[in-house]
Amino acid sequence: MHTSPEQSAQALLTIAILACGLLVATRPLASATASTTNFDHVVIGIMENHAYENIIGNSAAPYENTLAQQNALMTQSFAIGHPSEPNYHELWSGSNQGVTDDSCPHTFTTPSLGQQLISAGLSVVTYSESMPSDGFLGCTGSANGGNYARKHNPGADWVVTQDAAHNKTYNAWPSDFTTLPTVALVVPNLCNDMHDCSIGTGDAWLAAHWDPYVQWAKTHNSLAILTFDEDGGSNGNHIYTVFAGAGVTPGQYSEHITHYDVLRTVESFYGLPGIAGAATLNPITDLFGVVSPPSPSPTPTPTPTPTPTPTPTPTPTPTPTPTPSPSHGHPSKTHSPSLSPSSVATASTLPSPSPSASPENSPTPTSTPTSTPTATQSAAADTGSSGDVGGQIVVFGLIVLVIAIAVWGLFILRR
């Protein structure tokens, strides 16, 4: 079939227009599929044998309630089974490894979070309080006035993380958090994890030992995850889990999660595949916003020194007129109230602590999320303004080039 020059030119111009549309349409897709969060450090802390209802609203746990109010509280977080030890294995490997009791010792070579990180060239350490020495493999031990149990230290149960370089005492916990490994697991001793001692004892330990890292993490691209192994057997295994750190959007999040979801989320930060029970799960993403450095403190504007108004010299007259007395009223001031730390962080999303310290009297808070960010908001926040400008320039240049080619072709064909 014969095609006229005009038809050829029109076809060429149509192709050019479609190409322009394709360039414009595909650019937002590139931004929406940008890489996910990647933290420099993630620290997981595990407490013992208390339900969500035992902690939230309990006046014996003021620190944990404040932590939940100011960060991301998972209101539907659940352990997987009973007793304690299987839950540690499940958090660490996505499987209880056939262990259904608190027996000891066990030694595994199966895949684990520790093995994944080491294979990827990343670092991992478990820090166990009151463990007698680095690399200790005994089932129980005592040091620094406390008691240690290996059943709470999953790192000691895998060959790849049993050695002294990966299985450390809490004495090795650094004061300089920049020296932390990529992923760390913190295991308090049997008193401070609330296994043998009160909720108040464990809460005070967290305020002294956990909170310094939490506050540092918020401005250093790092994350803190505080959870419990199980609920103690009376609340459907409903447990307290809070995420805190850089880019974490405070609020209550009501999706159902277990130890497997926490494992899958940590794996996703470093591009690791899900293992065992975490293999088919999607990572938790809705609570993470943009990880960015803190804004610099504004430089205060100095108050200008008022210039006194010169007193006018009275003009003499034949009949002196009395001069009125000057006003002595103070100039008005605008008062800017200072924001308290709690009002700066976020509005409270949890019930006020009960006046009773008894877990049985603790109110059950609503599980409706109050500030869950949408996927659209997260995707939009991940698009930097400087990247947008550069991308727009490239797209505009390509559009101009395609149109120029089309016009040139039309000109040639009409000659």
XYZ file of C-alpha atoms in Angstrom:
415
model
C 0.000 0.000 0.000
C 1.360 3.443 -0.990
C 1.742 6.044 1.761
C 1.845 9.734 0.930
C 4.557 12.002 2.404
C 1.868 13.794 4.429
C 0.640 10.528 5.940
C 4.207 9.517 6.781
C 4.831 12.837 8.451
C 1.603 12.577 10.469
C 2.548 9.063 11.560
C 6.002 10.266 12.618
C 4.510 13.156 14.576
C 2.030 10.784 16.273
C 4.888 8.498 17.313
C 6.766 11.488 18.719
C 3.752 12.587 20.783
C 3.232 9.048 22.108
C 6.926 8.852 23.025
C 6.635 12.111 24.970
C 3.614 10.774 26.823
C 5.482 7.574 27.664
C 8.430 9.518 29.077
C 6.166 11.620 31.285
C 4.013 8.691 32.407
C 6.857 6.394 33.397
C 8.788 8.868 35.550
C 6.424 8.779 38.576
C 6.653 4.969 38.540
C 10.400 5.164 39.058
C 9.898 7.347 42.145
C 7.150 5.125 43.575
C 9.358 2.034 43.374
C 12.400 3.620 45.012
C 14.419 1.605 47.540
C 12.927 1.003 50.977
C 14.249 1.980 54.395
C 17.777 0.841 55.251
C 18.841 1.522 58.843
C 22.464 1.803 59.917
C 21.661 -0.004 63.169
C 18.694 -2.027 64.450
C 18.526 -3.090 68.104
C 15.884 -5.552 69.327
C 15.143 -5.759 73.056
C 13.159 -8.660 74.542
C 11.327 -8.635 77.859
C 9.590 -11.578 79.537
C 6.200 -13.106 80.242
C 3.815 -10.134 80.375
C 0.812 -9.315 78.229
C 0.017 -6.079 76.427
C -2.752 -5.530 78.981
C -0.235 -5.874 81.836
C 1.883 -3.009 80.499
C -0.343 -0.501 78.688
C -2.150 1.698 81.179
C -0.226 0.298 84.148
C 1.212 2.973 86.428
C 4.007 0.552 87.379
C 5.341 0.903 83.809
C 5.594 4.676 83.219
C 8.535 4.438 80.832
C 6.976 1.794 78.601
C 3.738 3.774 78.399
C 5.609 6.957 77.480
C 7.600 5.031 74.878
C 4.347 3.729 73.389
C 2.748 7.187 73.354
C 5.665 8.859 71.598
C 6.473 6.162 69.037
C 4.796 3.404 66.989
C 2.780 0.988 69.129
C 1.643 -2.248 67.486
C -1.698 -2.808 69.200
C -2.241 -6.279 67.716
C 1.151 -7.896 68.281
C 1.182 -11.552 69.318
C 3.701 -14.169 70.375
C 3.477 -17.530 68.622
C 3.378 -20.138 71.378
C 4.501 -21.113 74.856
C 6.790 -21.312 76.761
C 9.588 -18.759 76.317
C 12.375 -20.492 74.393
C 10.423 -21.370 71.218
C 9.476 -17.703 70.808
C 13.118 -16.606 70.881
C 13.924 -19.158 68.181
C 10.947 -18.001 66.109
C 11.964 -14.353 66.301
C 15.551 -15.273 65.356
C 14.906 -17.878 62.655
C 11.213 -18.049 61.740
C 10.930 -21.484 63.375
C 10.987 -23.017 66.841
C 13.529 -25.521 65.441
C 11.494 -28.370 66.932
C 11.872 -27.001 70.471
C 8.579 -26.820 72.369
C 9.893 -26.373 75.919
C 12.635 -24.479 77.773
C 15.241 -27.234 77.448
C 18.960 -26.572 77.042
C 21.389 -26.810 75.316
C 20.565 -26.742 71.600
C 22.908 -26.223 68.667
C 21.625 -25.400 65.175
C 23.117 -24.893 61.728
C 19.816 -23.949 60.084
C 19.215 -20.497 58.546
C 18.834 -17.662 61.053
C 18.883 -13.878 61.029
C 22.444 -14.001 62.344
C 23.559 -16.336 59.562
C 21.844 -14.164 56.927
C 23.546 -10.988 58.121
C 27.004 -12.568 58.332
C 26.631 -14.105 54.854
C 25.706 -10.659 53.512
C 28.855 -9.126 54.998
C 26.931 -7.361 57.777
C 27.491 -7.537 61.536
C 25.388 -9.012 64.336
C 25.850 -9.359 68.117
C 23.686 -10.557 71.005
C 24.297 -8.711 74.301
C 23.207 -10.810 77.303
C 23.164 -9.249 80.754
C 24.784 -11.274 83.572
C 26.231 -13.874 81.178
C 29.584 -14.826 82.769
C 31.800 -14.221 79.721
C 31.796 -13.588 75.978
C 31.168 -16.804 74.063
C 29.702 -18.536 77.140
C 27.715 -21.665 76.188
C 26.475 -22.838 79.587
C 22.731 -23.085 80.166
C 22.776 -20.808 83.217
C 25.211 -18.435 84.826
C 25.574 -15.435 87.087
C 27.531 -12.215 86.910
C 27.206 -8.643 88.132
C 24.613 -9.607 90.720
C 22.162 -11.162 88.259
C 21.206 -14.468 86.686
C 21.511 -15.456 83.015
C 19.640 -18.173 81.093
C 20.773 -19.366 77.672
C 17.154 -20.172 76.740
C 16.679 -16.403 76.327
C 19.749 -15.966 74.103
C 19.089 -17.404 70.621
C 22.488 -16.293 69.339
C 24.115 -18.938 71.550
C 22.067 -21.710 69.918
C 23.414 -21.220 66.372
C 26.963 -22.281 65.512
C 27.530 -19.212 63.357
C 26.883 -16.802 66.274
C 28.086 -18.815 69.300
C 31.608 -17.437 69.386
C 32.859 -14.560 71.524
C 32.755 -12.137 68.598
C 28.968 -12.485 68.231
C 27.789 -13.781 71.630
C 28.754 -11.035 74.091
C 27.950 -10.028 77.639
C 26.043 -6.809 78.233
C 29.292 -5.322 79.570
C 30.303 -5.026 75.906
C 27.318 -2.770 75.127
C 28.998 0.371 73.756
C 28.586 3.898 75.045
C 29.365 5.096 71.514
C 26.359 3.810 69.582
C 28.041 4.406 66.230
C 30.139 1.301 66.990
C 27.095 -0.969 67.290
C 26.734 -3.837 64.805
C 24.182 -3.712 62.012
C 21.726 -5.722 64.122
C 21.923 -6.304 67.873
C 19.790 -8.299 70.287
C 19.644 -7.108 73.909
C 18.716 -9.699 76.556
C 18.336 -8.370 80.145
C 18.989 -10.761 83.022
C 16.215 -12.783 84.664
C 15.322 -9.987 87.056
C 15.486 -6.992 84.741
C 13.499 -8.722 81.974
C 10.540 -9.123 84.419
C 10.860 -12.933 84.479
C 11.751 -13.094 88.168
C 11.128 -9.498 89.275
C 8.343 -6.943 89.029
C 7.086 -4.884 86.102
C 8.401 -1.800 87.869
C 11.901 -3.272 88.084
C 11.985 -4.037 84.383
C 10.513 -0.661 83.473
C 13.173 1.167 85.490
C 15.893 -0.875 83.767
C 14.516 0.090 80.363
C 14.381 3.772 81.297
C 18.041 3.672 82.307
C 19.467 1.330 79.651
C 17.105 1.290 76.657
C 16.049 4.913 76.373
C 19.520 6.391 75.691
C 19.739 4.316 72.520
C 16.137 5.157 71.547
C 16.812 8.894 71.723
C 20.073 8.539 69.792
C 18.480 6.350 67.114
C 15.935 9.025 66.210
C 18.641 11.306 64.838
C 21.101 8.687 63.557
C 19.213 6.598 60.976
C 18.740 3.756 63.444
C 15.856 1.766 64.906
C 14.854 0.289 68.286
C 12.313 -2.543 68.555
C 11.110 -3.442 72.057
C 8.938 -6.528 72.455
C 8.097 -9.425 74.804
C 8.665 -13.130 74.246
C 5.131 -14.155 75.318
C 2.257 -12.977 77.483
C 2.524 -15.423 80.370
C -0.402 -17.576 79.249
C -3.566 -15.641 80.120
C -4.208 -13.013 77.410
C -4.175 -14.890 74.111
C -0.427 -14.209 73.736
C -1.135 -10.513 73.136
C 2.176 -8.697 73.705
C 3.621 -5.185 73.789
C 5.726 -4.227 70.748
C 6.984 -0.690 70.011
C 9.116 0.600 67.127
C 11.098 3.799 67.773
C 13.743 5.552 65.736
C 14.528 7.628 62.686
C 11.582 8.108 60.343
C 9.116 6.211 62.549
C 5.683 7.862 62.505
C 4.186 7.860 66.033
C 0.750 6.355 66.519
C -1.146 3.136 67.079
C -0.987 0.500 64.335
C -3.614 -2.226 64.375
C -2.391 -4.771 61.816
C -1.948 -8.270 63.227
C 1.754 -9.120 63.617
C 3.832 -11.858 65.243
C 7.544 -12.490 65.799
C 7.673 -13.677 62.189
C 6.583 -10.241 60.934
C 9.248 -8.520 63.016
C 11.876 -10.908 61.614
C 10.685 -10.325 58.037
C 10.795 -6.555 58.535
C 14.388 -6.571 59.793
C 15.412 -8.840 56.910
C 13.841 -6.428 54.420
C 15.982 -3.512 55.618
C 19.042 -5.250 54.163
C 17.547 -6.970 51.134
C 17.550 -10.390 52.801
C 14.950 -13.022 51.838
C 12.387 -14.215 54.347
C 13.223 -17.527 55.996
C 10.964 -20.300 57.336
C 7.787 -18.794 58.835
C 8.712 -15.330 57.564
C 9.256 -16.450 53.954
C 5.774 -15.616 52.646
C 5.174 -12.479 54.719
C 5.359 -8.848 53.681
C 7.480 -6.564 55.882
C 5.875 -3.934 58.071
C 6.146 -0.650 56.142
C 3.272 1.656 57.095
C 4.936 3.114 60.175
C 8.102 4.242 58.404
C 8.315 7.713 56.899
C 11.312 9.604 55.600
C 14.606 9.018 57.420
C 16.315 12.406 57.443
C 18.800 14.317 59.608
C 17.401 16.644 62.253
C 16.736 20.236 61.308
C 19.307 22.680 62.674
C 18.217 24.821 65.571
C 17.224 28.304 64.388
C 19.592 31.125 65.297
C 17.778 33.478 67.657
C 17.269 36.990 66.356
C 18.841 39.543 68.731
C 16.439 42.001 70.267
C 17.200 45.501 68.950
C 18.246 48.070 71.507
C 15.540 50.778 71.630
C 16.716 54.272 70.703
C 15.493 56.854 73.223
C 13.330 59.601 71.799
C 14.931 63.021 72.429
C 12.944 65.350 74.642
C 11.751 68.329 72.568
C 12.877 71.765 73.694
C 9.800 73.828 74.570
C 9.294 77.032 72.587
C 9.037 80.016 74.926
C 5.801 81.962 74.763
C 4.591 85.069 76.547
C 2.156 82.934 78.500
C 3.766 79.626 79.526
C 1.561 76.623 78.923
C 1.881 73.735 81.417
C 3.458 70.659 79.861
C 1.393 67.453 80.404
C 3.058 64.678 82.385
C 4.515 61.923 80.154
C 2.858 58.511 80.202
C 4.721 55.808 82.173
C 2.858 52.779 80.740
C 5.030 49.730 79.714
C 5.029 48.666 76.068
C 2.899 45.586 75.429
C 4.590 42.190 74.877
C 3.474 39.096 72.948
C 3.986 35.965 75.019
C 5.046 32.804 73.130
C 4.470 29.797 75.355
C 7.239 27.192 75.365
C 6.293 23.736 74.134
C 6.816 20.929 76.569
C 8.741 17.871 75.344
C 5.571 15.785 75.316
C 3.693 18.278 73.167
C 6.580 18.514 70.731
C 6.810 14.769 70.212
C 3.175 13.879 69.557
C -0.256 14.037 71.028
C -0.945 11.210 73.440
C -2.644 8.295 71.745
C -2.862 5.998 74.740
C -4.996 5.954 77.862
C -3.569 7.614 80.946
C -1.916 5.162 83.333
C -4.251 3.579 85.813
C -3.736 4.692 89.412
C -3.410 1.029 90.324
C -0.206 -0.860 89.606
C -2.097 -4.138 89.409
C -2.057 -5.665 85.913
C -5.564 -7.039 86.427
C -6.974 -3.506 86.755
C -5.244 -2.146 83.662
C -7.668 -0.843 81.012
C -7.518 -2.286 77.514
C -6.842 0.523 75.013
C -8.567 0.785 71.671
C -6.807 -0.857 68.772
C -7.910 1.737 66.238
C -4.860 3.412 64.665
C -4.758 7.156 64.982
C -1.968 8.223 62.690
C -1.199 5.491 60.213
C 0.453 7.051 57.184
C -0.794 5.954 53.780
C 1.332 4.362 51.114
C 0.747 7.422 48.951
C 2.137 9.685 51.660
C 5.201 7.480 52.090
C 5.878 7.356 48.373
C 5.433 11.101 48.051
C 7.702 11.759 51.004
C 10.437 9.601 49.494
C 10.655 11.847 46.427
C 13.321 14.485 47.047
C 12.875 17.955 45.584
C 16.366 18.026 44.103
C 15.808 14.671 42.408
C 12.528 15.954 40.947
C 14.185 18.994 39.394
C 16.947 16.953 37.777
C 14.486 14.393 36.467
C 12.221 17.079 35.036
C 15.133 18.651 33.159
C 16.058 15.297 31.611
C 12.457 14.551 30.599
C 12.005 18.042 29.127
C 15.202 17.678 27.098
C 14.078 14.335 25.692
C 10.676 15.766 24.782
C 12.287 18.668 22.915
C 14.597 16.261 21.073
C 11.725 14.003 19.965
C 9.646 16.968 18.750
C 12.630 18.382 16.860
C 13.117 15.067 15.070
C 9.423 14.971 14.155
C 9.459 18.527 12.781
C 12.646 17.821 10.815
C 11.053 14.724 9.296
C 7.946 16.691 8.336
C 10.103 19.374 6.696
C 12.097 16.815 4.670
C 9.007 14.978 3.484
C 7.270 18.167 2.324
C 10.205 19.207 0.121
